[in-house]
Amino acid sequence: MARWHQFVLALVFLTRLPLERLLPRHILSLAKSSWAFPLVGAIVGAIASLTFLLPGPSLLHAALALALAVWLTGALHEDGLADFADGAGGRDREDRLRIMRDSAIGSYGVIALILTSLIRVAAITALGPWHLIAAAACGRTAIILVLGGLLPARPDGLGHAAGTPGARNVGMVSVIALLFLLLAGDGAIFALIAGLLAMAVTIRQARVWLGGHTGDVLGAASVLTETAVLAAFALWI
């Protein structure tokens, strides 16, 4: 039963699905629920890929798939990417953290959202459902790997509150993501390398700019990793 509640908590945290009533009254640990993050990502990818069943051109299917995925997650990860990109304009660590907490979106954030959205839509036009599922699972896996690889940059906020996933959960999410990549078929290794590179770059920039992770860094890692995996699959085909 504990595993089920952890899975539901991950669903509630990462999506807009109204499942709060399925949670117990006592407080659950988000860190302990981290093993379910790639499974939630796979569910988001599977639901988004239902747009492939509609008639019409592949470009429209891809745009609708991305729109549905963003709606399902409440643009949680995209918001993080925009804030992290805006932080690049800060003079120092404190200034970047201040900018990232500002609710207004700047030019860097807008450009980051436009470019990643264009790349994802363009890639999806050439891909199938399993590619979307694998990429979404990898994006949520990146969140856990960043949590395990960096310390919080702030003594408060979402990144700090999420806690540390632990070696066991890091291993579990890595295996789950790899399985989804293999199920997607040809190009899985290429996509894996691309996803790891995107995540590594995000970790490096977070360490250089902020000295650790924040909730925005986690969201950025998710979007950038997912984008890299989709692009790699599309280029391989």
PDB file of C-alpha atoms in Angstrom:
ATOM      1  CA  MET A   1       0.000   0.000   0.000  1.00  0.00           C
ATOM      2  CA  ALA A   2       2.894   2.344   0.713  1.00  0.00           C
ATOM      3  CA  ARG A   3       4.146   1.996  -2.862  1.00  0.00           C
ATOM      4  CA  TRP A   4       0.689   2.796  -4.196  1.00  0.00           C
ATOM      5  CA  HIS A   5       0.451   5.958  -2.106  1.00  0.00           C
ATOM      6  CA  GLN A   6       3.929   6.997  -3.232  1.00  0.00           C
ATOM      7  CA  PHE A   7       2.895   6.505  -6.858  1.00  0.00           C
ATOM      8  CA  VAL A   8      -0.256   8.585  -6.355  1.00  0.00           C
ATOM      9  CA  LEU A   9       1.754  11.338  -4.652  1.00  0.00           C
ATOM     10  CA  ALA A  10       4.071  11.467  -7.662  1.00  0.00           C
ATOM     11  CA  LEU A  11       1.030  11.725  -9.949  1.00  0.00           C
ATOM     12  CA  VAL A  12      -0.477  14.516  -7.871  1.00  0.00           C
ATOM     13  CA  PHE A  13       2.808  16.432  -7.698  1.00  0.00           C
ATOM     14  CA  LEU A  14       3.746  16.143 -11.389  1.00  0.00           C
ATOM     15  CA  THR A  15       0.307  16.428 -13.023  1.00  0.00           C
ATOM     16  CA  ARG A  16      -3.051  18.147 -12.722  1.00  0.00           C
ATOM     17  CA  LEU A  17      -4.909  14.868 -12.297  1.00  0.00           C
ATOM     18  CA  PRO A  18      -7.376  15.250  -9.373  1.00  0.00           C
ATOM     19  CA  LEU A  19      -6.228  12.292  -7.292  1.00  0.00           C
ATOM     20  CA  GLU A  20      -5.685  13.945  -3.912  1.00  0.00           C
ATOM     21  CA  ARG A  21      -8.524  11.945  -2.360  1.00  0.00           C
ATOM     22  CA  LEU A  22      -6.556   8.747  -2.924  1.00  0.00           C
ATOM     23  CA  LEU A  23      -3.779   9.935  -0.621  1.00  0.00           C
ATOM     24  CA  PRO A  24      -3.718   9.043   3.085  1.00  0.00           C
ATOM     25  CA  ARG A  25      -4.183  11.769   5.687  1.00  0.00           C
ATOM     26  CA  HIS A  26      -0.649  11.541   7.008  1.00  0.00           C
ATOM     27  CA  ILE A  27       2.145  13.406   5.231  1.00  0.00           C
ATOM     28  CA  LEU A  28       4.109  11.406   2.660  1.00  0.00           C
ATOM     29  CA  SER A  29       7.734  11.940   1.649  1.00  0.00           C
ATOM     30  CA  LEU A  30       8.182  13.215  -1.891  1.00  0.00           C
ATOM     31  CA  ALA A  31      11.747  11.877  -1.877  1.00  0.00           C
ATOM     32  CA  LYS A  32      10.465   8.359  -1.190  1.00  0.00           C
ATOM     33  CA  SER A  33       7.992   8.765  -4.060  1.00  0.00           C
ATOM     34  CA  SER A  34      10.771   9.693  -6.489  1.00  0.00           C
ATOM     35  CA  TRP A  35      11.039   6.145  -7.862  1.00  0.00           C
ATOM     36  CA  ALA A  36       7.642   6.697  -9.544  1.00  0.00           C
ATOM     37  CA  PHE A  37       8.627   9.868 -11.430  1.00  0.00           C
ATOM     38  CA  PRO A  38       9.530   8.118 -14.721  1.00  0.00           C
ATOM     39  CA  LEU A  39       6.295   6.116 -14.548  1.00  0.00           C
ATOM     40  CA  VAL A  40       4.323   9.352 -14.243  1.00  0.00           C
ATOM     41  CA  GLY A  41       6.266  10.730 -17.179  1.00  0.00           C
ATOM     42  CA  ALA A  42       5.388   7.644 -19.201  1.00  0.00           C
ATOM     43  CA  ILE A  43       1.706   8.163 -18.392  1.00  0.00           C
ATOM     44  CA  VAL A  44       1.893  11.785 -19.533  1.00  0.00           C
ATOM     45  CA  GLY A  45       3.598  10.693 -22.755  1.00  0.00           C
ATOM     46  CA  ALA A  46       1.029   7.962 -23.351  1.00  0.00           C
ATOM     47  CA  ILE A  47      -1.900  10.343 -22.875  1.00  0.00           C
ATOM     48  CA  ALA A  48      -0.285  12.957 -25.116  1.00  0.00           C
ATOM     49  CA  SER A  49       0.286  10.362 -27.849  1.00  0.00           C
ATOM     50  CA  LEU A  50      -3.463   9.736 -28.074  1.00  0.00           C
ATOM     51  CA  THR A  51      -3.538  12.728 -30.406  1.00  0.00           C
ATOM     52  CA  PHE A  52      -1.929  10.469 -33.028  1.00  0.00           C
ATOM     53  CA  LEU A  53      -5.299   8.727 -33.350  1.00  0.00           C
ATOM     54  CA  LEU A  54      -6.896  11.880 -34.738  1.00  0.00           C
ATOM     55  CA  PRO A  55      -7.135  12.539 -38.478  1.00  0.00           C
ATOM     56  CA  GLY A  56      -5.032  15.275 -39.984  1.00  0.00           C
ATOM     57  CA  PRO A  57      -1.369  16.108 -40.664  1.00  0.00           C
ATOM     58  CA  SER A  58       1.471  14.930 -38.440  1.00  0.00           C
ATOM     59  CA  LEU A  59       2.431  18.513 -37.598  1.00  0.00           C
ATOM     60  CA  LEU A  60      -0.981  19.078 -36.062  1.00  0.00           C
ATOM     61  CA  HIS A  61      -0.707  15.796 -34.115  1.00  0.00           C
ATOM     62  CA  ALA A  62       2.672  16.884 -32.744  1.00  0.00           C
ATOM     63  CA  ALA A  63       1.456  20.328 -31.711  1.00  0.00           C
ATOM     64  CA  LEU A  64      -1.616  18.867 -30.025  1.00  0.00           C
ATOM     65  CA  ALA A  65       0.494  16.236 -28.260  1.00  0.00           C
ATOM     66  CA  LEU A  66       2.779  18.884 -26.788  1.00  0.00           C
ATOM     67  CA  ALA A  67      -0.162  21.088 -25.843  1.00  0.00           C
ATOM     68  CA  LEU A  68      -1.871  18.181 -24.072  1.00  0.00           C
ATOM     69  CA  ALA A  69       1.312  17.226 -22.213  1.00  0.00           C
ATOM     70  CA  VAL A  70       1.864  20.813 -21.061  1.00  0.00           C
ATOM     71  CA  TRP A  71      -1.752  21.082 -19.926  1.00  0.00           C
ATOM     72  CA  LEU A  72      -1.543  17.776 -18.026  1.00  0.00           C
ATOM     73  CA  THR A  73       1.475  18.987 -16.095  1.00  0.00           C
ATOM     74  CA  GLY A  74       0.299  22.565 -15.636  1.00  0.00           C
ATOM     75  CA  ALA A  75       3.449  23.772 -17.449  1.00  0.00           C
ATOM     76  CA  LEU A  76       5.314  22.929 -14.235  1.00  0.00           C
ATOM     77  CA  HIS A  77       8.587  22.050 -15.953  1.00  0.00           C
ATOM     78  CA  GLU A  78       8.335  24.750 -18.627  1.00  0.00           C
ATOM     79  CA  ASP A  79       7.968  27.371 -15.907  1.00  0.00           C
ATOM     80  CA  GLY A  80      11.183  26.103 -14.340  1.00  0.00           C
ATOM     81  CA  LEU A  81      13.024  26.240 -17.667  1.00  0.00           C
ATOM     82  CA  ALA A  82      11.919  29.825 -18.271  1.00  0.00           C
ATOM     83  CA  ASP A  83      13.028  30.950 -14.801  1.00  0.00           C
ATOM     84  CA  PHE A  84      16.357  29.122 -15.050  1.00  0.00           C
ATOM     85  CA  ALA A  85      17.041  30.686 -18.459  1.00  0.00           C
ATOM     86  CA  ASP A  86      16.185  34.147 -17.143  1.00  0.00           C
ATOM     87  CA  GLY A  87      18.630  33.581 -14.299  1.00  0.00           C
ATOM     88  CA  ALA A  88      21.446  33.537 -16.846  1.00  0.00           C
ATOM     89  CA  GLY A  89      21.191  37.312 -17.014  1.00  0.00           C
ATOM     90  CA  GLY A  90      22.095  37.755 -13.344  1.00  0.00           C
ATOM     91  CA  ARG A  91      25.345  39.360 -12.250  1.00  0.00           C
ATOM     92  CA  ASP A  92      26.125  36.856  -9.515  1.00  0.00           C
ATOM     93  CA  ARG A  93      24.624  33.939  -7.595  1.00  0.00           C
ATOM     94  CA  GLU A  94      22.357  36.044  -5.400  1.00  0.00           C
ATOM     95  CA  ASP A  95      21.126  38.092  -8.339  1.00  0.00           C
ATOM     96  CA  ARG A  96      20.352  34.955 -10.353  1.00  0.00           C
ATOM     97  CA  LEU A  97      18.398  33.433  -7.484  1.00  0.00           C
ATOM     98  CA  ARG A  98      16.456  36.686  -7.131  1.00  0.00           C
ATOM     99  CA  ILE A  99      15.623  36.777 -10.841  1.00  0.00           C
ATOM    100  CA  MET A 100      14.514  33.148 -10.801  1.00  0.00           C
ATOM    101  CA  ARG A 101      12.071  33.885  -7.976  1.00  0.00           C
ATOM    102  CA  ASP A 102      10.529  36.776  -9.889  1.00  0.00           C
ATOM    103  CA  SER A 103       7.175  35.716 -11.356  1.00  0.00           C
ATOM    104  CA  ALA A 104       7.761  37.835 -14.478  1.00  0.00           C
ATOM    105  CA  ILE A 105       9.251  36.129 -17.520  1.00  0.00           C
ATOM    106  CA  GLY A 106      12.157  37.717 -19.390  1.00  0.00           C
ATOM    107  CA  SER A 107      13.522  37.498 -22.911  1.00  0.00           C
ATOM    108  CA  TYR A 108      15.825  34.564 -22.103  1.00  0.00           C
ATOM    109  CA  GLY A 109      12.917  32.587 -20.713  1.00  0.00           C
ATOM    110  CA  VAL A 110      10.706  33.334 -23.716  1.00  0.00           C
ATOM    111  CA  ILE A 111      13.416  32.294 -26.156  1.00  0.00           C
ATOM    112  CA  ALA A 112      14.109  29.078 -24.219  1.00  0.00           C
ATOM    113  CA  LEU A 113      10.413  28.122 -24.274  1.00  0.00           C
ATOM    114  CA  ILE A 114      10.017  28.922 -27.968  1.00  0.00           C
ATOM    115  CA  LEU A 115      13.105  26.977 -29.035  1.00  0.00           C
ATOM    116  CA  THR A 116      12.426  23.875 -26.941  1.00  0.00           C
ATOM    117  CA  SER A 117       8.779  23.831 -28.038  1.00  0.00           C
ATOM    118  CA  LEU A 118       9.749  24.130 -31.707  1.00  0.00           C
ATOM    119  CA  ILE A 119      12.301  21.344 -31.398  1.00  0.00           C
ATOM    120  CA  ARG A 120       9.849  19.049 -29.617  1.00  0.00           C
ATOM    121  CA  VAL A 121       7.050  19.620 -32.114  1.00  0.00           C
ATOM    122  CA  ALA A 122       9.404  19.166 -35.073  1.00  0.00           C
ATOM    123  CA  ALA A 123      10.766  15.937 -33.597  1.00  0.00           C
ATOM    124  CA  ILE A 124       7.371  14.492 -32.676  1.00  0.00           C
ATOM    125  CA  THR A 125       6.158  14.824 -36.290  1.00  0.00           C
ATOM    126  CA  ALA A 126       8.594  12.026 -37.194  1.00  0.00           C
ATOM    127  CA  LEU A 127       8.041   9.843 -34.135  1.00  0.00           C
ATOM    128  CA  GLY A 128       5.547   7.422 -32.626  1.00  0.00           C
ATOM    129  CA  PRO A 129       3.871   6.924 -29.244  1.00  0.00           C
ATOM    130  CA  TRP A 130       6.698   4.909 -27.663  1.00  0.00           C
ATOM    131  CA  HIS A 131       9.156   7.713 -28.438  1.00  0.00           C
ATOM    132  CA  LEU A 132       6.960  10.223 -26.586  1.00  0.00           C
ATOM    133  CA  ILE A 133       6.559   7.841 -23.667  1.00  0.00           C
ATOM    134  CA  ALA A 134      10.303   7.194 -23.420  1.00  0.00           C
ATOM    135  CA  ALA A 135      11.218  10.884 -23.696  1.00  0.00           C
ATOM    136  CA  ALA A 136       8.693  11.918 -21.051  1.00  0.00           C
ATOM    137  CA  ALA A 137       9.955   9.186 -18.714  1.00  0.00           C
ATOM    138  CA  CYS A 138      13.548  10.329 -19.232  1.00  0.00           C
ATOM    139  CA  GLY A 139      12.590  13.935 -18.523  1.00  0.00           C
ATOM    140  CA  ARG A 140      11.156  13.021 -15.129  1.00  0.00           C
ATOM    141  CA  THR A 141      14.105  10.750 -14.431  1.00  0.00           C
ATOM    142  CA  ALA A 142      16.413  13.720 -14.941  1.00  0.00           C
ATOM    143  CA  ILE A 143      14.680  15.463 -12.026  1.00  0.00           C
ATOM    144  CA  ILE A 144      15.705  12.671  -9.677  1.00  0.00           C
ATOM    145  CA  LEU A 145      19.249  12.432 -11.013  1.00  0.00           C
ATOM    146  CA  VAL A 146      19.735  16.176 -10.531  1.00  0.00           C
ATOM    147  CA  LEU A 147      18.351  15.913  -6.990  1.00  0.00           C
ATOM    148  CA  GLY A 148      20.850  13.146  -6.322  1.00  0.00           C
ATOM    149  CA  GLY A 149      23.760  14.956  -7.965  1.00  0.00           C
ATOM    150  CA  LEU A 150      23.451  18.474  -6.531  1.00  0.00           C
ATOM    151  CA  LEU A 151      22.807  20.056  -3.155  1.00  0.00           C
ATOM    152  CA  PRO A 152      20.009  22.630  -2.768  1.00  0.00           C
ATOM    153  CA  ALA A 153      21.043  26.157  -3.674  1.00  0.00           C
ATOM    154  CA  ARG A 154      18.591  27.635  -1.148  1.00  0.00           C
ATOM    155  CA  PRO A 155      17.688  26.725   2.453  1.00  0.00           C
ATOM    156  CA  ASP A 156      14.032  26.813   1.395  1.00  0.00           C
ATOM    157  CA  GLY A 157      11.895  26.382  -1.728  1.00  0.00           C
ATOM    158  CA  LEU A 158      10.758  23.365  -3.722  1.00  0.00           C
ATOM    159  CA  GLY A 159      14.236  22.050  -4.447  1.00  0.00           C
ATOM    160  CA  HIS A 160      15.105  21.957  -0.760  1.00  0.00           C
ATOM    161  CA  ALA A 161      11.719  20.556   0.281  1.00  0.00           C
ATOM    162  CA  ALA A 162      11.925  17.700  -2.236  1.00  0.00           C
ATOM    163  CA  GLY A 163      14.687  16.062  -0.217  1.00  0.00           C
ATOM    164  CA  THR A 164      17.264  13.560  -1.398  1.00  0.00           C
ATOM    165  CA  PRO A 165      15.999  10.545  -3.356  1.00  0.00           C
ATOM    166  CA  GLY A 166      18.699   8.151  -2.141  1.00  0.00           C
ATOM    167  CA  ALA A 167      20.849   5.731  -4.103  1.00  0.00           C
ATOM    168  CA  ARG A 168      18.142   3.064  -4.333  1.00  0.00           C
ATOM    169  CA  ASN A 169      15.603   5.365  -5.949  1.00  0.00           C
ATOM    170  CA  VAL A 170      18.224   6.850  -8.258  1.00  0.00           C
ATOM    171  CA  GLY A 171      19.028   3.330  -9.425  1.00  0.00           C
ATOM    172  CA  MET A 172      15.345   2.465  -9.858  1.00  0.00           C
ATOM    173  CA  VAL A 173      14.497   5.492 -11.976  1.00  0.00           C
ATOM    174  CA  SER A 174      17.570   4.932 -14.135  1.00  0.00           C
ATOM    175  CA  VAL A 175      16.541   1.333 -14.866  1.00  0.00           C
ATOM    176  CA  ILE A 176      12.931   2.316 -15.578  1.00  0.00           C
ATOM    177  CA  ALA A 177      13.986   5.082 -17.973  1.00  0.00           C
ATOM    178  CA  LEU A 178      16.383   2.722 -19.765  1.00  0.00           C
ATOM    179  CA  LEU A 179      13.618   0.148 -20.210  1.00  0.00           C
ATOM    180  CA  PHE A 180      11.326   2.735 -21.794  1.00  0.00           C
ATOM    181  CA  LEU A 181      14.136   3.839 -24.105  1.00  0.00           C
ATOM    182  CA  LEU A 182      14.696   0.264 -25.243  1.00  0.00           C
ATOM    183  CA  LEU A 183      10.966  -0.202 -25.828  1.00  0.00           C
ATOM    184  CA  ALA A 184      11.069   2.795 -28.167  1.00  0.00           C
ATOM    185  CA  GLY A 185      13.295   0.802 -30.506  1.00  0.00           C
ATOM    186  CA  ASP A 186      16.143   1.906 -32.769  1.00  0.00           C
ATOM    187  CA  GLY A 187      18.152   4.895 -31.640  1.00  0.00           C
ATOM    188  CA  ALA A 188      17.722   4.166 -27.926  1.00  0.00           C
ATOM    189  CA  ILE A 189      21.447   4.439 -27.156  1.00  0.00           C
ATOM    190  CA  PHE A 190      21.765   7.629 -29.187  1.00  0.00           C
ATOM    191  CA  ALA A 191      18.778   9.084 -27.332  1.00  0.00           C
ATOM    192  CA  LEU A 192      20.246   7.991 -23.998  1.00  0.00           C
ATOM    193  CA  ILE A 193      23.520   9.767 -24.734  1.00  0.00           C
ATOM    194  CA  ALA A 194      21.697  12.920 -25.853  1.00  0.00           C
ATOM    195  CA  GLY A 195      19.552  12.927 -22.721  1.00  0.00           C
ATOM    196  CA  LEU A 196      22.542  12.443 -20.444  1.00  0.00           C
ATOM    197  CA  LEU A 197      24.421  15.263 -22.156  1.00  0.00           C
ATOM    198  CA  ALA A 198      21.480  17.642 -21.762  1.00  0.00           C
ATOM    199  CA  MET A 199      21.168  16.736 -18.102  1.00  0.00           C
ATOM    200  CA  ALA A 200      24.921  17.055 -17.533  1.00  0.00           C
ATOM    201  CA  VAL A 201      24.966  20.539 -19.076  1.00  0.00           C
ATOM    202  CA  THR A 202      22.047  21.574 -16.853  1.00  0.00           C
ATOM    203  CA  ILE A 203      23.818  20.249 -13.749  1.00  0.00           C
ATOM    204  CA  ARG A 204      27.032  22.037 -14.698  1.00  0.00           C
ATOM    205  CA  GLN A 205      25.305  25.375 -15.276  1.00  0.00           C
ATOM    206  CA  ALA A 206      23.328  25.053 -12.054  1.00  0.00           C
ATOM    207  CA  ARG A 207      26.546  24.393 -10.145  1.00  0.00           C
ATOM    208  CA  VAL A 208      28.353  27.331 -11.803  1.00  0.00           C
ATOM    209  CA  TRP A 209      25.480  29.830 -11.641  1.00  0.00           C
ATOM    210  CA  LEU A 210      23.791  28.854  -8.392  1.00  0.00           C
ATOM    211  CA  GLY A 211      26.015  26.429  -6.508  1.00  0.00           C
ATOM    212  CA  GLY A 212      23.271  23.815  -6.451  1.00  0.00           C
ATOM    213  CA  HIS A 213      19.728  23.023  -7.566  1.00  0.00           C
ATOM    214  CA  THR A 214      16.361  24.718  -7.130  1.00  0.00           C
ATOM    215  CA  GLY A 215      12.886  23.741  -8.252  1.00  0.00           C
ATOM    216  CA  ASP A 216      13.485  25.730 -11.434  1.00  0.00           C
ATOM    217  CA  VAL A 217      16.650  23.773 -12.156  1.00  0.00           C
ATOM    218  CA  LEU A 218      14.697  20.533 -11.804  1.00  0.00           C
ATOM    219  CA  GLY A 219      12.071  21.745 -14.262  1.00  0.00           C
ATOM    220  CA  ALA A 220      14.724  22.888 -16.716  1.00  0.00           C
ATOM    221  CA  ALA A 221      16.505  19.536 -16.511  1.00  0.00           C
ATOM    222  CA  SER A 222      13.237  17.748 -17.265  1.00  0.00           C
ATOM    223  CA  VAL A 223      12.370  19.814 -20.351  1.00  0.00           C
ATOM    224  CA  LEU A 224      15.903  19.881 -21.754  1.00  0.00           C
ATOM    225  CA  THR A 225      16.407  16.142 -21.281  1.00  0.00           C
ATOM    226  CA  GLU A 226      13.044  15.318 -22.843  1.00  0.00           C
ATOM    227  CA  THR A 227      13.779  17.652 -25.758  1.00  0.00           C
ATOM    228  CA  ALA A 228      17.196  16.094 -26.329  1.00  0.00           C
ATOM    229  CA  VAL A 229      15.780  12.554 -26.311  1.00  0.00           C
ATOM    230  CA  LEU A 230      13.026  13.440 -28.793  1.00  0.00           C
ATOM    231  CA  ALA A 231      15.496  15.231 -31.078  1.00  0.00           C
ATOM    232  CA  ALA A 232      17.915  12.298 -30.954  1.00  0.00           C
ATOM    233  CA  PHE A 233      15.206   9.789 -31.885  1.00  0.00           C
ATOM    234  CA  ALA A 234      14.061  11.994 -34.758  1.00  0.00           C
ATOM    235  CA  LEU A 235      17.609  12.484 -36.053  1.00  0.00           C
ATOM    236  CA  TRP A 236      18.273   8.752 -35.864  1.00  0.00           C
ATOM    237  CA  ILE A 237      15.206   7.963 -37.956  1.00  0.00           C
TER     238      ILE A 237
END
